[in-house]
XYZ file of C-alpha atoms in Angstrom:
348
model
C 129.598 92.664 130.344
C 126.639 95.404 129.863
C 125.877 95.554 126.206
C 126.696 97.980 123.668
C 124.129 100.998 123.328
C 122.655 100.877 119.864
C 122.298 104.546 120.059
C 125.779 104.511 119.954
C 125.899 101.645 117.425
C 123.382 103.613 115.386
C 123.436 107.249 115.557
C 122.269 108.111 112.089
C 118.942 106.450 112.766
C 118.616 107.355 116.828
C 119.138 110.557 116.476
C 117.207 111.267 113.304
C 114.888 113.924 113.615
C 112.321 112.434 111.034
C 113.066 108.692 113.205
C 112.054 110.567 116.224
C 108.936 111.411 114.791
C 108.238 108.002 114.434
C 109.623 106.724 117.148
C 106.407 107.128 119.673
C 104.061 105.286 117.416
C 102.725 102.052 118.819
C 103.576 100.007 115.696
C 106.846 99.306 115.913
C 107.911 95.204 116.079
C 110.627 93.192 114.354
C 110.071 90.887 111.294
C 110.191 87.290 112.100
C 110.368 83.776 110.114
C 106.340 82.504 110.475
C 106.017 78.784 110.414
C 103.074 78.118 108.048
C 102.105 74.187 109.022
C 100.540 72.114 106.311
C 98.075 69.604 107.598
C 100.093 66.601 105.341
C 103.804 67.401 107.018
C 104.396 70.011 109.227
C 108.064 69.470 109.264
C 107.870 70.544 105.755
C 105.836 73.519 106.299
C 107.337 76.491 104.618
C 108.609 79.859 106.329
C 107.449 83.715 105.647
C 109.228 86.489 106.740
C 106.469 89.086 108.108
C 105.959 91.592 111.128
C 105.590 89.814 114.226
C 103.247 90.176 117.396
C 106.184 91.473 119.191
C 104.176 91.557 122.529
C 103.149 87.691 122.401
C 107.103 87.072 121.531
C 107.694 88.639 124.683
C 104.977 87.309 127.105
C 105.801 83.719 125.754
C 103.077 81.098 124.614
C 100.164 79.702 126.315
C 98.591 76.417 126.565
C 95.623 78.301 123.973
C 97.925 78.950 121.308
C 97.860 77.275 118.258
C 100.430 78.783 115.681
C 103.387 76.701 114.628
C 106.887 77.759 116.738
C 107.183 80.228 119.362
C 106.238 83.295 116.469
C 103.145 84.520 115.386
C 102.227 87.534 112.993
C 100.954 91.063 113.850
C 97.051 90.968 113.787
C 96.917 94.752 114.976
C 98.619 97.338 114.248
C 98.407 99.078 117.472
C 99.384 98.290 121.476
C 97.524 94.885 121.052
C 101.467 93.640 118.906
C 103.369 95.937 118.905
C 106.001 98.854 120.671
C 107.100 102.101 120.810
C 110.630 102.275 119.390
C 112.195 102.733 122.556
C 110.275 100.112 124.021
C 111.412 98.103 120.821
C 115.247 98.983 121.435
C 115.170 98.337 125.365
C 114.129 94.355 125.277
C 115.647 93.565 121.345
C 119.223 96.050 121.364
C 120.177 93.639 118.765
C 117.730 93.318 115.938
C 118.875 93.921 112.513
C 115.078 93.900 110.689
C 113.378 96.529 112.926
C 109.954 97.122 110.927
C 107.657 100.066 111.651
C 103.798 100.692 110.013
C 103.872 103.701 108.636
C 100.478 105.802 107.862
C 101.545 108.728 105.815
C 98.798 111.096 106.450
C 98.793 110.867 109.817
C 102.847 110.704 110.088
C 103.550 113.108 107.678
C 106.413 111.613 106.084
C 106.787 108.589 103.571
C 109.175 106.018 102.335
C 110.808 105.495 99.025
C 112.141 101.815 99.159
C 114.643 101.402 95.918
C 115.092 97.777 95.123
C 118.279 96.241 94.587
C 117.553 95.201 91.070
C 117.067 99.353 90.380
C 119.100 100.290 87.473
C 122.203 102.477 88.900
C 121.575 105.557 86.926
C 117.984 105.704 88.276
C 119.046 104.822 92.054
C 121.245 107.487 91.634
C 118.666 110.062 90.647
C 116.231 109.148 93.741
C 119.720 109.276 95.491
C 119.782 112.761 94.305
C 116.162 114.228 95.232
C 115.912 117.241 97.291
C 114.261 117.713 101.033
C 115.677 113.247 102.038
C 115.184 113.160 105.530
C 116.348 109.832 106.307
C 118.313 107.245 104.291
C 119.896 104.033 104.858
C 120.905 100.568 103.027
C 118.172 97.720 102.234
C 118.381 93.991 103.968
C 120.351 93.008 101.028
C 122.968 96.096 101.211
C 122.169 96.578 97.530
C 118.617 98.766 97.710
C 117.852 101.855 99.626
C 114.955 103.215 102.561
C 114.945 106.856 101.905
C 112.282 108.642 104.407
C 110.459 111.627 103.142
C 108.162 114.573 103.819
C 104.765 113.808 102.339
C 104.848 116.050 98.989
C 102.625 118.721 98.907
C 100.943 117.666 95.841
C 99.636 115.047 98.167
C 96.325 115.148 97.828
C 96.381 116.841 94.032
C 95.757 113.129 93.267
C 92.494 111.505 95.517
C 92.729 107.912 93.772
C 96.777 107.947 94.665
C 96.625 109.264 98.148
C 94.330 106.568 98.779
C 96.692 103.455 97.769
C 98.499 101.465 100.589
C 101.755 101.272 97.765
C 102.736 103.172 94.610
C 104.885 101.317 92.409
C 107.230 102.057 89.348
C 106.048 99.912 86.723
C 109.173 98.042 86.340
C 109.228 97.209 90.152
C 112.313 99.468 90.761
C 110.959 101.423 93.520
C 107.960 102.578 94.900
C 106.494 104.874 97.373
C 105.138 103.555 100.822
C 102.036 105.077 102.171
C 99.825 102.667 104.615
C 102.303 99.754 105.213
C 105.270 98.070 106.560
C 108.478 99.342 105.907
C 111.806 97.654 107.634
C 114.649 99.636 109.019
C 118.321 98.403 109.023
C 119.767 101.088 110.408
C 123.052 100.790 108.006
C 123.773 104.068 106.975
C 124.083 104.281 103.038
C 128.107 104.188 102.575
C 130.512 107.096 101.521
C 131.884 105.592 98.166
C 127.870 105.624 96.831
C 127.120 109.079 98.555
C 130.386 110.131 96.649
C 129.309 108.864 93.720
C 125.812 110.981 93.764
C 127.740 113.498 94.607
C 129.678 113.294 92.055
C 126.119 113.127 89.133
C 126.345 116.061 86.750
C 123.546 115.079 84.323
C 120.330 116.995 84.925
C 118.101 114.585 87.537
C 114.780 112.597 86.082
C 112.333 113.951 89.110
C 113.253 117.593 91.006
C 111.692 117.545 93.539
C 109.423 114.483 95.522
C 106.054 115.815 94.550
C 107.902 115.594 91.032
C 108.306 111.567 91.649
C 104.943 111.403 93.504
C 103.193 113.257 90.397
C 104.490 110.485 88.175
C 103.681 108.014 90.103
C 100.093 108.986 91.136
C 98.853 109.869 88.029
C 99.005 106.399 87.021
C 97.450 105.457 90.069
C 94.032 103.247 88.865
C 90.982 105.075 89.706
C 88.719 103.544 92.011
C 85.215 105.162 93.263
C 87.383 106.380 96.570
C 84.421 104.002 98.690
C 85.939 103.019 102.043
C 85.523 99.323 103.086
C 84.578 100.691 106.772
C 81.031 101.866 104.262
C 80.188 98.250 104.076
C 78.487 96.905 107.501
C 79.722 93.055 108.583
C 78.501 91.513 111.769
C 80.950 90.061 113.993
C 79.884 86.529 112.496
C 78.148 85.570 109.192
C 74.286 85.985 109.406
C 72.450 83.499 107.952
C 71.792 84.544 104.357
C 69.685 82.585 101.947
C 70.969 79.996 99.748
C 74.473 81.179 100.589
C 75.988 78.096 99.960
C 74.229 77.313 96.395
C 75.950 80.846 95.790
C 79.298 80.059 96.817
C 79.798 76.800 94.977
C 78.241 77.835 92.229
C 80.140 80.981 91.450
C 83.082 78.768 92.699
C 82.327 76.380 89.947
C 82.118 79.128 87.204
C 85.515 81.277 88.042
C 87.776 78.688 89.375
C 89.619 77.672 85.880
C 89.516 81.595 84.901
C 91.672 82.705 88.225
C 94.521 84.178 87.242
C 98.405 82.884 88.734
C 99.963 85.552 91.036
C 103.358 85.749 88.469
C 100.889 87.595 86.471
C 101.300 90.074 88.918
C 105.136 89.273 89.907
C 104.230 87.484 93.129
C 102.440 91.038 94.729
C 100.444 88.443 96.737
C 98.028 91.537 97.995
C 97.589 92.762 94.127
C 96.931 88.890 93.009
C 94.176 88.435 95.805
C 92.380 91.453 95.176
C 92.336 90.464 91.367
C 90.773 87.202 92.674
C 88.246 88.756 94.943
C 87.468 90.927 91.480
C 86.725 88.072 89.837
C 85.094 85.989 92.343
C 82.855 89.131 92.314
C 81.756 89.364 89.136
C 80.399 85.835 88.767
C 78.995 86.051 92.488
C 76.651 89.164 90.897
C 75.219 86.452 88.374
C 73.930 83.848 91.293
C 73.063 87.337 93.498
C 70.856 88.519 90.754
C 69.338 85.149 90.193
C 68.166 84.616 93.887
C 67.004 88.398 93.999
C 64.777 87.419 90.879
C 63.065 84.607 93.687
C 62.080 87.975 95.855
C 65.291 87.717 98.169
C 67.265 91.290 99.277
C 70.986 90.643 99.693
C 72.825 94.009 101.909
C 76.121 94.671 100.695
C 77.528 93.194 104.074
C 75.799 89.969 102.979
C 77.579 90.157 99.296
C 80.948 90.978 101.264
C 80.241 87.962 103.261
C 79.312 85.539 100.701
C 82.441 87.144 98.498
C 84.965 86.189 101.820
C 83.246 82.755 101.868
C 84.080 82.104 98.279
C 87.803 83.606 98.372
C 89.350 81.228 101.186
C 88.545 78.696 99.306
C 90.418 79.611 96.948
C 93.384 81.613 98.090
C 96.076 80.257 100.128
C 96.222 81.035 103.877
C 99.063 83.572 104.581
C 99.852 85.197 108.063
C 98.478 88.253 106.490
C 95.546 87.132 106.999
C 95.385 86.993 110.356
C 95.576 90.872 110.307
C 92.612 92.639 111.190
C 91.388 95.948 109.497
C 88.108 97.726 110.490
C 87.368 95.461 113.583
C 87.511 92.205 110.992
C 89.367 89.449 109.169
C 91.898 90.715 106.678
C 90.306 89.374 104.240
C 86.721 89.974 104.821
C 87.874 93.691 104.855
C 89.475 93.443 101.367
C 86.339 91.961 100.280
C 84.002 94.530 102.055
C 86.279 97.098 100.348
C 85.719 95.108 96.674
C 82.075 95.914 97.472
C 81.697 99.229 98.722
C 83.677 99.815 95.737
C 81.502 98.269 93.278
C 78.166 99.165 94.658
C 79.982 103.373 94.676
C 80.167 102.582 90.780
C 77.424 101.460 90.240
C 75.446 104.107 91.741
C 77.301 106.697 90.438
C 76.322 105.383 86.678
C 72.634 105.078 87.537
């Protein structure tokens, strides 16, 4: 029997004119259960749901990989991983978690993902906004993927435009700009488009550069220094006393790390507090070697600052990412310190 035509199954998303924007982008995959093995039992390792490398799903494994099961995450967000959508819907018709990274500036459009613990009355009211392009139901048939046009207040706010995620401070929803977002394809049902139909009461936000505005201005500021600033060679030079530095600014932060339910589980938010941290007792040993007549580059600190930090945090497939032609990490903590040394110059 030939299969069903999901553009048939799913004409609300298909035929979409903001979808079809999309829909050309290399950077389309599916999201996929990651084994994570642990060196004591890998039959107990635990499972992440993330993007996969689509491509390597498709090819099959070789006799060189070494991931656990027949999945592996998305290291590059380009032709490397992943598919066009059509390319997507041809070999996997089927998928319910089709996952897409969108790059708002250079898509134009931007997604509003309402969580399924959002308070009705405020659900209703994003419900409600003006100029929605695209919406549909979350995995759990309780949230909502609305797909908008990127407000034209945009770049009003430098320190917001340049976040990855803008979040309502309860969690409820939040605005995604440079990231993931997963596609269901359920269209949102008639008794809850009824019902925001039905809304009399005058809306919280009017418009989406209303919602942006409230979100952005919150936004923390940040010197607006881009990691790509900070210079890493494709291996770690040999930099003096690096390993005195590492353990000892290892030694002095490790009881003061905080727990990442301090920052309700946002692993990305938790390691970049880490890599703060790390950071700031890292400039102590720096300062005290430079005192001996030694120069460290800010690629070196970066470096030394990625050295420190997987010791620390916990491997995730994240991590196997890479961003500016290097580990995920190292990039996070190349962006830490192009931050940083922006700052400081600016005060001098």
């Amino acid at each position: 029997m030939t299969p069903a035509d999901p553009h048939a199954w799913f004409p609300q998303f298909y035929g979409n004119p903001a979808i079809r924007t999309l829909a050309s982008a290399c950077r389309w995959t599916i999201s996929g259960q990651i084994e994570e093995e642990t060196p004591d039992d890998p039959a107990k390792a635990p499972k992440r749901k993330v993007p996969i490398d689509v491509r390597h799903l498709l090819a099959g494994c070789t006799s060189g990989c070494k991931h656990a099961g027949p999945l592996r995450g998305a290291f590059a967000l380009d032709e490397t991983c992943l598919l066009t959508l059509g390319e997507l819907t041809a070999v996997m018709p089927s998928a319910a978690n089709t996952a897409f990274y969108l790059q708002a500036q250079t898509d134009g459009l931007l997604v509003l993902d309402i969580e399924a613990d959002c308070p009705p009355g405020v659900a209703t009211d994003l419900l409600r906004l003006p100029g929605i392009l695209y919406s549909e139901l979350s995995m759990s048939g309780q949230g909502f993927h609305l797909v908008m046009p990127l407000p034209k207040n945009f770049h009003d706010f430098p320190v917001a435009a340049g976040k990855r995620v803008l979040r309502e401070e309860h969690g409820w929803y939040e605005l995604l700009l440079d990231h993931w977002s997963t596609f269901t394809r359920q269209p949102v049902p008639d008794r809850i488009v009824a019902r925001v139909n039905a809304a009399t009461n005058a809306p919280a936000f009017a418009s989406i550069e209303d919602l942006y505005a409230q979100l952005a201005v919150n936004a923390s500021e940040s010197s607006g220094a881009s990691a790509s600033a900070v210079d890493t060679a494709e291996d770690m030079p040999d930099i003096p006393y690096s390993q005195a530095i590492v353990e000892q600014t290892l030694a002095s932060a490790r009881q003061r790390l905080r727990d990442p339910g301090d920052f309700n589980h946002d692993m990305s938010r938790w390691e970049f507090s880490v890599l703060a941290l790390l950071y700031g007792w890292m400039r102590t040993q720096l300062r005290a070697y430079s005192a001996l007549g030694v120069e460290y580059s800010t690629g070196d600190t970066a470096w030394l600052l990625y050295k420190a930090a997987v010791d620390v945090i916990p491997a995730r497939p994240k991590h196997s990412e890479r961003r500016n032609g290097r580990p995920f990490l190292l990039d996070r903590a190349a962006a830490l310190v192009a931050d940083r040394a922006a700052g400081s110059s600016s005060t001098n």
